[in-house]
Amino acid sequence: MSVKHILIFDSGVGGLSIFEEIIKKMDQLNCYYLSDNAYFPYGELKEDVLIQRLLLLLSDFIKKYPVDLIVIACNSASTVALQALRENFDIPIVGVVPAIKPACQLTKNNIIGLIATPATIAREYTSLLIHKFASQKKVLSLASTALVKLSERKLSVQSINECVLQQQLRAIFKEWLILPVRPDILVLGCTHFPLLKQEIKTCFGGNIKLVDSGEAIAKRVQQLLPVSGLKKESQHHAFYTKKNRQQCALEHAFKIRKFISFSLFIAS
Ligand code: DGL
């Protein structure tokens, strides 16, 4: 059986949280990772701009680097563009959307906190998910681009001091931290946020549970793309769409995850 190639796509480093879950289950895959940092943050883009950008960039990319499957490792993109992408590409496309359903099964106090980008919080898709699975629960929503940027910073070589990071988290979550009864489950509705899982847990203290979609996405990829045969050394390549200082500072985050290259990809 030939080696399978997949593309993991996000606006930035968030898709690495999905990459890690996929690689845990399927260490024979070869991954391309594309971060569209030229248009970052996706959580603040208009819907039509985002859809057009995704169609153009992804079709250019897979012409040059053909793949067996694409993972849109971004809630902000998946909640608006999956249908358009599936209509335009004839390979399987797996999207990532907030894990509202599992959160409903786990909550004990019936209060769920959804943290996501401004775009994901505002999407009709997200309201429908809440309506379908959580109509009997109380769902508090928090939109934060600051948290997305903090995740990028954590992975960059400059990193961020733990005390400063906790201070910033307390500012982001201040409205929830002062509630007399807080949510007992937080849904990490942006792929950047699992990169800060431990820090978010520390910020809330106690028994707060965090749920994300990473493992479910990895299972879905495994179903769609069964890989068997002898184990070979995987070859992962990362690309970005704009060269700047912040992007260069992220190279080591890819290197330590065994990406063997990190280079610029320019769409036509
Ligand atoms: N990681 C992305 C998401 O899941 C996008 C973050 C952003 O670029 O705003 O929504």
PDB file of C-alpha atoms and ligand atoms in Angstrom:
ATOM      1  CA  MET A   1       0.000   0.000   0.000  1.00  0.00           C
ATOM      2  CA  SER A   2       1.459   3.386  -0.967  1.00  0.00           C
ATOM      3  CA  VAL A   3       2.211   6.020   1.655  1.00  0.00           C
ATOM      4  CA  LYS A   4      -0.681   8.409   2.201  1.00  0.00           C
ATOM      5  CA  HIS A   5      -0.315  12.155   2.228  1.00  0.00           C
ATOM      6  CA  ILE A   6      -2.653  14.488   4.028  1.00  0.00           C
ATOM      7  CA  LEU A   7      -2.851  18.249   4.260  1.00  0.00           C
ATOM      8  CA  ILE A   8      -3.522  19.827   7.647  1.00  0.00           C
ATOM      9  CA  PHE A   9      -4.612  23.402   7.224  1.00  0.00           C
ATOM     10  CA  ASP A  10      -5.049  26.339   9.620  1.00  0.00           C
ATOM     11  CA  SER A  11      -4.471  30.081   9.786  1.00  0.00           C
ATOM     12  CA  GLY A  12      -1.542  29.523  12.165  1.00  0.00           C
ATOM     13  CA  VAL A  13      -0.144  26.965  14.617  1.00  0.00           C
ATOM     14  CA  GLY A  14      -3.559  25.793  15.908  1.00  0.00           C
ATOM     15  CA  GLY A  15      -3.640  22.855  13.502  1.00  0.00           C
ATOM     16  CA  LEU A  16      -0.642  21.421  15.359  1.00  0.00           C
ATOM     17  CA  SER A  17      -3.044  20.376  18.132  1.00  0.00           C
ATOM     18  CA  ILE A  18      -4.887  18.309  15.506  1.00  0.00           C
ATOM     19  CA  PHE A  19      -1.633  17.089  13.914  1.00  0.00           C
ATOM     20  CA  GLU A  20      -0.530  15.700  17.288  1.00  0.00           C
ATOM     21  CA  GLU A  21      -3.745  13.698  17.726  1.00  0.00           C
ATOM     22  CA  ILE A  22      -3.566  12.331  14.176  1.00  0.00           C
ATOM     23  CA  ILE A  23       0.068  11.287  14.502  1.00  0.00           C
ATOM     24  CA  LYS A  24      -0.678   9.468  17.789  1.00  0.00           C
ATOM     25  CA  LYS A  25      -3.013   7.172  15.864  1.00  0.00           C
ATOM     26  CA  MET A  26      -1.360   7.083  12.438  1.00  0.00           C
ATOM     27  CA  ASP A  27       2.385   7.406  12.581  1.00  0.00           C
ATOM     28  CA  GLN A  28       2.819   6.220   8.980  1.00  0.00           C
ATOM     29  CA  LEU A  29       1.177   9.234   7.386  1.00  0.00           C
ATOM     30  CA  ASN A  30       3.085  11.945   5.619  1.00  0.00           C
ATOM     31  CA  CYS A  31       1.688  15.352   6.510  1.00  0.00           C
ATOM     32  CA  TYR A  32       1.848  18.657   4.792  1.00  0.00           C
ATOM     33  CA  TYR A  33       0.944  21.494   7.139  1.00  0.00           C
ATOM     34  CA  LEU A  34      -0.134  24.800   5.654  1.00  0.00           C
ATOM     35  CA  SER A  35      -0.636  27.885   7.827  1.00  0.00           C
ATOM     36  CA  ASP A  36      -2.196  30.824   6.057  1.00  0.00           C
ATOM     37  CA  ASN A  37      -0.488  33.390   8.260  1.00  0.00           C
ATOM     38  CA  ALA A  38      -0.891  36.035   5.527  1.00  0.00           C
ATOM     39  CA  TYR A  39      -4.622  36.129   6.400  1.00  0.00           C
ATOM     40  CA  PHE A  40      -4.284  35.446  10.173  1.00  0.00           C
ATOM     41  CA  PRO A  41      -6.427  35.776  12.292  1.00  0.00           C
ATOM     42  CA  TYR A  42      -9.222  33.924  10.476  1.00  0.00           C
ATOM     43  CA  GLY A  43     -11.557  34.598  13.385  1.00  0.00           C
ATOM     44  CA  GLU A  44     -11.846  38.205  12.247  1.00  0.00           C
ATOM     45  CA  LEU A  45     -12.305  37.703   8.493  1.00  0.00           C
ATOM     46  CA  LYS A  46     -15.549  38.288   6.626  1.00  0.00           C
ATOM     47  CA  GLU A  47     -17.212  35.044   5.533  1.00  0.00           C
ATOM     48  CA  ASP A  48     -17.011  35.657   1.766  1.00  0.00           C
ATOM     49  CA  VAL A  49     -13.355  36.741   1.953  1.00  0.00           C
ATOM     50  CA  LEU A  50     -12.513  33.584   3.903  1.00  0.00           C
ATOM     51  CA  ILE A  51     -14.349  31.225   1.534  1.00  0.00           C
ATOM     52  CA  GLN A  52     -12.705  32.745  -1.568  1.00  0.00           C
ATOM     53  CA  ARG A  53      -9.285  32.612   0.059  1.00  0.00           C
ATOM     54  CA  LEU A  54      -9.688  28.951   1.040  1.00  0.00           C
ATOM     55  CA  LEU A  55     -10.821  27.918  -2.445  1.00  0.00           C
ATOM     56  CA  LEU A  56      -7.909  29.675  -4.117  1.00  0.00           C
ATOM     57  CA  LEU A  57      -5.175  28.716  -1.694  1.00  0.00           C
ATOM     58  CA  LEU A  58      -6.152  25.069  -1.271  1.00  0.00           C
ATOM     59  CA  SER A  59      -6.612  24.433  -4.986  1.00  0.00           C
ATOM     60  CA  ASP A  60      -3.181  25.954  -5.702  1.00  0.00           C
ATOM     61  CA  PHE A  61      -1.609  23.934  -2.920  1.00  0.00           C
ATOM     62  CA  ILE A  62      -2.966  20.527  -3.866  1.00  0.00           C
ATOM     63  CA  LYS A  63      -2.066  21.075  -7.529  1.00  0.00           C
ATOM     64  CA  LYS A  64       1.537  21.346  -6.441  1.00  0.00           C
ATOM     65  CA  TYR A  65       1.366  18.836  -3.570  1.00  0.00           C
ATOM     66  CA  PRO A  66      -1.351  16.249  -4.266  1.00  0.00           C
ATOM     67  CA  VAL A  67      -2.904  14.734  -1.142  1.00  0.00           C
ATOM     68  CA  ASP A  68      -5.340  11.935  -0.257  1.00  0.00           C
ATOM     69  CA  LEU A  69      -7.289  13.966   2.296  1.00  0.00           C
ATOM     70  CA  ILE A  70      -7.524  17.499   3.684  1.00  0.00           C
ATOM     71  CA  VAL A  71      -8.136  18.369   7.330  1.00  0.00           C
ATOM     72  CA  ILE A  72      -9.451  21.885   7.792  1.00  0.00           C
ATOM     73  CA  ALA A  73      -7.939  22.132  11.275  1.00  0.00           C
ATOM     74  CA  CYS A  74      -9.694  25.399  11.969  1.00  0.00           C
ATOM     75  CA  ASN A  75     -13.151  25.946  13.465  1.00  0.00           C
ATOM     76  CA  SER A  76     -13.435  29.466  12.013  1.00  0.00           C
ATOM     77  CA  ALA A  77     -12.981  28.048   8.495  1.00  0.00           C
ATOM     78  CA  SER A  78     -14.881  24.758   8.933  1.00  0.00           C
ATOM     79  CA  THR A  79     -18.010  26.383  10.361  1.00  0.00           C
ATOM     80  CA  VAL A  80     -18.481  28.414   7.183  1.00  0.00           C
ATOM     81  CA  ALA A  81     -16.649  26.809   4.257  1.00  0.00           C
ATOM     82  CA  LEU A  82     -16.967  23.029   4.428  1.00  0.00           C
ATOM     83  CA  GLN A  83     -19.812  22.827   1.953  1.00  0.00           C
ATOM     84  CA  ALA A  84     -18.078  25.052  -0.630  1.00  0.00           C
ATOM     85  CA  LEU A  85     -14.836  23.110  -0.235  1.00  0.00           C
ATOM     86  CA  ARG A  86     -16.528  19.726  -0.608  1.00  0.00           C
ATOM     87  CA  GLU A  87     -18.293  20.957  -3.746  1.00  0.00           C
ATOM     88  CA  ASN A  88     -15.003  22.073  -5.265  1.00  0.00           C
ATOM     89  CA  PHE A  89     -12.603  19.259  -4.352  1.00  0.00           C
ATOM     90  CA  ASP A  90     -13.052  15.577  -5.016  1.00  0.00           C
ATOM     91  CA  ILE A  91     -10.971  14.260  -2.120  1.00  0.00           C
ATOM     92  CA  PRO A  92     -12.284  13.741   1.421  1.00  0.00           C
ATOM     93  CA  ILE A  93     -12.327  16.867   3.555  1.00  0.00           C
ATOM     94  CA  VAL A  94     -12.534  16.610   7.329  1.00  0.00           C
ATOM     95  CA  GLY A  95     -13.540  19.730   9.249  1.00  0.00           C
ATOM     96  CA  VAL A  96     -13.191  20.705  12.894  1.00  0.00           C
ATOM     97  CA  VAL A  97     -16.178  22.154  14.745  1.00  0.00           C
ATOM     98  CA  PRO A  98     -16.734  22.839  18.474  1.00  0.00           C
ATOM     99  CA  ALA A  99     -17.237  19.710  20.622  1.00  0.00           C
ATOM    100  CA  ILE A 100     -20.632  20.771  21.997  1.00  0.00           C
ATOM    101  CA  LYS A 101     -22.148  17.281  21.934  1.00  0.00           C
ATOM    102  CA  PRO A 102     -19.444  15.556  24.053  1.00  0.00           C
ATOM    103  CA  ALA A 103     -19.510  18.514  26.461  1.00  0.00           C
ATOM    104  CA  CYS A 104     -23.241  17.969  27.026  1.00  0.00           C
ATOM    105  CA  GLN A 105     -22.563  14.368  27.978  1.00  0.00           C
ATOM    106  CA  LEU A 106     -19.820  15.344  30.439  1.00  0.00           C
ATOM    107  CA  THR A 107     -21.260  18.341  32.262  1.00  0.00           C
ATOM    108  CA  LYS A 108     -22.542  17.704  35.763  1.00  0.00           C
ATOM    109  CA  ASN A 109     -23.793  21.202  36.601  1.00  0.00           C
ATOM    110  CA  ASN A 110     -25.289  21.730  33.108  1.00  0.00           C
ATOM    111  CA  ILE A 111     -23.279  24.899  32.506  1.00  0.00           C
ATOM    112  CA  ILE A 112     -20.972  24.751  29.487  1.00  0.00           C
ATOM    113  CA  GLY A 113     -18.444  27.428  28.540  1.00  0.00           C
ATOM    114  CA  LEU A 114     -17.702  27.737  24.825  1.00  0.00           C
ATOM    115  CA  ILE A 115     -14.452  29.561  23.980  1.00  0.00           C
ATOM    116  CA  ALA A 116     -13.810  30.265  20.305  1.00  0.00           C
ATOM    117  CA  THR A 117     -12.897  32.991  17.831  1.00  0.00           C
ATOM    118  CA  PRO A 118     -15.332  35.874  17.206  1.00  0.00           C
ATOM    119  CA  ALA A 119     -16.204  34.281  13.848  1.00  0.00           C
ATOM    120  CA  THR A 120     -16.969  30.826  15.258  1.00  0.00           C
ATOM    121  CA  ILE A 121     -19.085  32.287  18.078  1.00  0.00           C
ATOM    122  CA  ALA A 122     -21.102  34.327  15.554  1.00  0.00           C
ATOM    123  CA  ARG A 123     -21.648  31.518  13.020  1.00  0.00           C
ATOM    124  CA  GLU A 124     -25.091  30.135  12.354  1.00  0.00           C
ATOM    125  CA  TYR A 125     -23.458  26.679  12.295  1.00  0.00           C
ATOM    126  CA  THR A 126     -22.440  27.107  15.961  1.00  0.00           C
ATOM    127  CA  SER A 127     -25.915  28.304  16.997  1.00  0.00           C
ATOM    128  CA  LEU A 128     -27.401  25.254  15.282  1.00  0.00           C
ATOM    129  CA  LEU A 129     -24.979  22.933  17.121  1.00  0.00           C
ATOM    130  CA  ILE A 130     -26.001  24.491  20.444  1.00  0.00           C
ATOM    131  CA  HIS A 131     -29.673  24.316  19.542  1.00  0.00           C
ATOM    132  CA  LYS A 132     -29.391  20.670  18.454  1.00  0.00           C
ATOM    133  CA  PHE A 133     -27.346  19.265  21.334  1.00  0.00           C
ATOM    134  CA  ALA A 134     -27.424  21.727  24.216  1.00  0.00           C
ATOM    135  CA  SER A 135     -30.927  23.164  24.304  1.00  0.00           C
ATOM    136  CA  GLN A 136     -31.358  21.770  27.842  1.00  0.00           C
ATOM    137  CA  LYS A 137     -28.052  23.269  29.044  1.00  0.00           C
ATOM    138  CA  LYS A 138     -26.827  26.742  29.780  1.00  0.00           C
ATOM    139  CA  VAL A 139     -24.127  27.648  27.243  1.00  0.00           C
ATOM    140  CA  LEU A 140     -21.921  30.672  27.954  1.00  0.00           C
ATOM    141  CA  SER A 141     -19.887  31.924  24.988  1.00  0.00           C
ATOM    142  CA  LEU A 142     -16.640  33.811  24.969  1.00  0.00           C
ATOM    143  CA  ALA A 143     -15.029  35.121  21.778  1.00  0.00           C
ATOM    144  CA  SER A 144     -11.308  35.811  21.985  1.00  0.00           C
ATOM    145  CA  THR A 145      -8.662  36.616  19.417  1.00  0.00           C
ATOM    146  CA  ALA A 146      -6.292  37.462  22.281  1.00  0.00           C
ATOM    147  CA  LEU A 147      -6.288  33.792  23.273  1.00  0.00           C
ATOM    148  CA  VAL A 148      -5.416  32.784  19.698  1.00  0.00           C
ATOM    149  CA  LYS A 149      -2.480  35.204  19.722  1.00  0.00           C
ATOM    150  CA  LEU A 150      -1.350  33.943  23.120  1.00  0.00           C
ATOM    151  CA  SER A 151      -1.205  30.385  21.779  1.00  0.00           C
ATOM    152  CA  GLU A 152       0.943  31.547  18.861  1.00  0.00           C
ATOM    153  CA  ARG A 153       3.219  33.325  21.320  1.00  0.00           C
ATOM    154  CA  LYS A 154       3.561  30.312  23.538  1.00  0.00           C
ATOM    155  CA  LEU A 155       4.908  28.300  20.611  1.00  0.00           C
ATOM    156  CA  SER A 156       7.269  30.967  19.318  1.00  0.00           C
ATOM    157  CA  VAL A 157      10.939  31.062  20.299  1.00  0.00           C
ATOM    158  CA  GLN A 158      10.394  34.191  22.389  1.00  0.00           C
ATOM    159  CA  SER A 159       7.760  32.147  24.278  1.00  0.00           C
ATOM    160  CA  ILE A 160       6.084  33.819  27.246  1.00  0.00           C
ATOM    161  CA  ASN A 161       6.740  33.901  30.956  1.00  0.00           C
ATOM    162  CA  GLU A 162       4.270  31.708  32.907  1.00  0.00           C
ATOM    163  CA  CYS A 163       3.228  34.545  35.301  1.00  0.00           C
ATOM    164  CA  VAL A 164       2.552  36.969  32.460  1.00  0.00           C
ATOM    165  CA  LEU A 165       0.608  34.278  30.651  1.00  0.00           C
ATOM    166  CA  GLN A 166      -1.561  33.588  33.723  1.00  0.00           C
ATOM    167  CA  GLN A 167      -2.195  37.329  34.106  1.00  0.00           C
ATOM    168  CA  GLN A 168      -3.364  37.524  30.514  1.00  0.00           C
ATOM    169  CA  LEU A 169      -5.557  34.452  30.904  1.00  0.00           C
ATOM    170  CA  ARG A 170      -7.179  35.953  33.997  1.00  0.00           C
ATOM    171  CA  ALA A 171      -7.957  39.102  31.993  1.00  0.00           C
ATOM    172  CA  ILE A 172      -9.467  37.074  29.130  1.00  0.00           C
ATOM    173  CA  PHE A 173     -11.612  34.918  31.428  1.00  0.00           C
ATOM    174  CA  LYS A 174     -12.428  37.612  34.027  1.00  0.00           C
ATOM    175  CA  GLU A 175     -16.197  37.492  33.507  1.00  0.00           C
ATOM    176  CA  TRP A 176     -16.336  33.755  34.037  1.00  0.00           C
ATOM    177  CA  LEU A 177     -13.872  33.693  36.938  1.00  0.00           C
ATOM    178  CA  ILE A 178     -16.145  35.893  39.057  1.00  0.00           C
ATOM    179  CA  LEU A 179     -19.325  33.887  38.443  1.00  0.00           C
ATOM    180  CA  PRO A 180     -20.872  32.380  41.602  1.00  0.00           C
ATOM    181  CA  VAL A 181     -21.347  29.118  39.658  1.00  0.00           C
ATOM    182  CA  ARG A 182     -18.859  28.599  36.861  1.00  0.00           C
ATOM    183  CA  PRO A 183     -19.141  26.200  33.924  1.00  0.00           C
ATOM    184  CA  ASP A 184     -17.726  22.780  34.828  1.00  0.00           C
ATOM    185  CA  ILE A 185     -16.800  22.073  31.179  1.00  0.00           C
ATOM    186  CA  LEU A 186     -15.014  24.339  28.736  1.00  0.00           C
ATOM    187  CA  VAL A 187     -15.291  23.597  25.024  1.00  0.00           C
ATOM    188  CA  LEU A 188     -12.077  24.628  23.261  1.00  0.00           C
ATOM    189  CA  GLY A 189     -13.758  25.715  20.024  1.00  0.00           C
ATOM    190  CA  CYS A 190     -10.578  26.884  18.326  1.00  0.00           C
ATOM    191  CA  THR A 191      -7.711  24.561  17.435  1.00  0.00           C
ATOM    192  CA  HIS A 192      -5.206  26.993  18.930  1.00  0.00           C
ATOM    193  CA  PHE A 193      -6.615  26.568  22.436  1.00  0.00           C
ATOM    194  CA  PRO A 194      -5.572  22.963  23.219  1.00  0.00           C
ATOM    195  CA  LEU A 195      -2.015  24.294  22.925  1.00  0.00           C
ATOM    196  CA  LEU A 196      -2.790  26.182  26.172  1.00  0.00           C
ATOM    197  CA  LYS A 197      -4.760  23.388  27.850  1.00  0.00           C
ATOM    198  CA  GLN A 198      -2.604  23.116  30.957  1.00  0.00           C
ATOM    199  CA  GLU A 199      -2.423  26.890  31.420  1.00  0.00           C
ATOM    200  CA  ILE A 200      -6.209  27.298  31.063  1.00  0.00           C
ATOM    201  CA  LYS A 201      -6.739  24.531  33.645  1.00  0.00           C
ATOM    202  CA  THR A 202      -4.370  26.303  36.045  1.00  0.00           C
ATOM    203  CA  CYS A 203      -6.211  29.588  35.514  1.00  0.00           C
ATOM    204  CA  PHE A 204      -9.572  28.045  36.494  1.00  0.00           C
ATOM    205  CA  GLY A 205      -8.155  25.708  39.148  1.00  0.00           C
ATOM    206  CA  GLY A 206     -10.380  23.015  40.662  1.00  0.00           C
ATOM    207  CA  ASN A 207     -12.011  20.330  38.614  1.00  0.00           C
ATOM    208  CA  ILE A 208     -12.752  22.125  35.392  1.00  0.00           C
ATOM    209  CA  LYS A 209     -12.777  19.792  32.366  1.00  0.00           C
ATOM    210  CA  LEU A 210     -11.661  20.880  28.911  1.00  0.00           C
ATOM    211  CA  VAL A 211     -12.939  19.238  25.740  1.00  0.00           C
ATOM    212  CA  ASP A 212     -11.760  19.639  22.178  1.00  0.00           C
ATOM    213  CA  SER A 213     -12.336  17.879  18.878  1.00  0.00           C
ATOM    214  CA  GLY A 214      -8.782  16.597  18.258  1.00  0.00           C
ATOM    215  CA  GLU A 215      -9.240  12.927  19.063  1.00  0.00           C
ATOM    216  CA  ALA A 216     -12.530  12.652  17.181  1.00  0.00           C
ATOM    217  CA  ILE A 217     -10.888  14.203  14.118  1.00  0.00           C
ATOM    218  CA  ALA A 218      -8.005  11.739  14.302  1.00  0.00           C
ATOM    219  CA  LYS A 219     -10.499   8.838  14.477  1.00  0.00           C
ATOM    220  CA  ARG A 220     -12.317  10.199  11.428  1.00  0.00           C
ATOM    221  CA  VAL A 221      -9.078  10.478   9.438  1.00  0.00           C
ATOM    222  CA  GLN A 222      -8.215   6.910  10.425  1.00  0.00           C
ATOM    223  CA  GLN A 223     -11.613   5.668   9.185  1.00  0.00           C
ATOM    224  CA  LEU A 224     -11.298   7.478   5.879  1.00  0.00           C
ATOM    225  CA  LEU A 225      -7.675   6.601   5.271  1.00  0.00           C
ATOM    226  CA  PRO A 226      -6.758   3.240   6.723  1.00  0.00           C
ATOM    227  CA  VAL A 227      -2.985   2.817   6.641  1.00  0.00           C
ATOM    228  CA  SER A 228      -1.273  -0.514   7.045  1.00  0.00           C
ATOM    229  CA  GLY A 229       2.000  -2.180   6.146  1.00  0.00           C
ATOM    230  CA  LEU A 230       5.520  -1.748   7.366  1.00  0.00           C
ATOM    231  CA  LYS A 231       6.314   1.304   9.402  1.00  0.00           C
ATOM    232  CA  LYS A 232       8.337   3.824   7.443  1.00  0.00           C
ATOM    233  CA  GLU A 233       9.851   7.045   8.673  1.00  0.00           C
ATOM    234  CA  SER A 234       7.191   9.747   8.082  1.00  0.00           C
ATOM    235  CA  GLN A 235       8.098  12.901   6.243  1.00  0.00           C
ATOM    236  CA  HIS A 236       6.283  16.034   7.324  1.00  0.00           C
ATOM    237  CA  HIS A 237       6.654  19.383   5.568  1.00  0.00           C
ATOM    238  CA  ALA A 238       5.311  22.723   6.822  1.00  0.00           C
ATOM    239  CA  PHE A 239       4.455  25.776   4.738  1.00  0.00           C
ATOM    240  CA  TYR A 240       3.307  29.307   5.486  1.00  0.00           C
ATOM    241  CA  THR A 241       2.007  32.061   3.210  1.00  0.00           C
ATOM    242  CA  LYS A 242       3.918  35.105   4.439  1.00  0.00           C
ATOM    243  CA  LYS A 243       7.496  35.414   5.592  1.00  0.00           C
ATOM    244  CA  ASN A 244       7.942  37.687   8.601  1.00  0.00           C
ATOM    245  CA  ARG A 245       9.659  37.705  11.971  1.00  0.00           C
ATOM    246  CA  GLN A 246       6.745  36.122  13.886  1.00  0.00           C
ATOM    247  CA  GLN A 247       6.582  33.271  11.398  1.00  0.00           C
ATOM    248  CA  CYS A 248      10.322  32.574  11.555  1.00  0.00           C
ATOM    249  CA  ALA A 249      10.017  32.466  15.355  1.00  0.00           C
ATOM    250  CA  LEU A 250       7.615  29.527  14.971  1.00  0.00           C
ATOM    251  CA  GLU A 251       9.979  27.307  12.979  1.00  0.00           C
ATOM    252  CA  HIS A 252      11.255  25.469  16.035  1.00  0.00           C
ATOM    253  CA  ALA A 253       7.672  24.477  17.019  1.00  0.00           C
ATOM    254  CA  PHE A 254       7.521  22.554  13.740  1.00  0.00           C
ATOM    255  CA  LYS A 255      11.072  21.212  13.968  1.00  0.00           C
ATOM    256  CA  ILE A 256      10.455  19.667  17.410  1.00  0.00           C
ATOM    257  CA  ARG A 257       7.392  17.956  15.946  1.00  0.00           C
ATOM    258  CA  LYS A 258       9.645  16.363  13.324  1.00  0.00           C
ATOM    259  CA  PHE A 259       8.765  18.544  10.342  1.00  0.00           C
ATOM    260  CA  ILE A 260      11.739  18.354   8.007  1.00  0.00           C
ATOM    261  CA  SER A 261      11.072  21.611   6.191  1.00  0.00           C
ATOM    262  CA  PHE A 262       9.420  24.968   6.855  1.00  0.00           C
ATOM    263  CA  SER A 263       9.003  27.121   3.776  1.00  0.00           C
ATOM    264  CA  LEU A 264       7.017  29.808   2.020  1.00  0.00           C
ATOM    265  CA  PHE A 265       4.076  28.860  -0.233  1.00  0.00           C
ATOM    266  CA  ILE A 266       2.617  31.601  -2.380  1.00  0.00           C
ATOM    267  CA  ALA A 267      -0.835  31.204  -3.919  1.00  0.00           C
ATOM    268  CA  SER A 268      -1.363  32.567  -7.431  1.00  0.00           C
TER     269      SER A 268
HETATM  270  N1  DGL B   1      -7.294  27.967  14.768  1.00  0.00           N
HETATM  271  C1  DGL B   1      -8.388  28.608  14.195  1.00  0.00           C
HETATM  272  C2  DGL B   1      -9.737  28.135  14.665  1.00  0.00           C
HETATM  273  O1  DGL B   1      -9.867  26.997  15.064  1.00  0.00           O
HETATM  274  C3  DGL B   1      -8.291  30.049  13.755  1.00  0.00           C
HETATM  275  C4  DGL B   1      -7.798  31.100  14.690  1.00  0.00           C
HETATM  276  C5  DGL B   1      -7.721  32.443  13.978  1.00  0.00           C
HETATM  277  O2  DGL B   1      -6.951  32.549  13.005  1.00  0.00           O
HETATM  278  O3  DGL B   1      -8.464  33.352  14.365  1.00  0.00           O
HETATM  279  O4  DGL B   1     -10.703  28.841  14.618  1.00  0.00           O
END
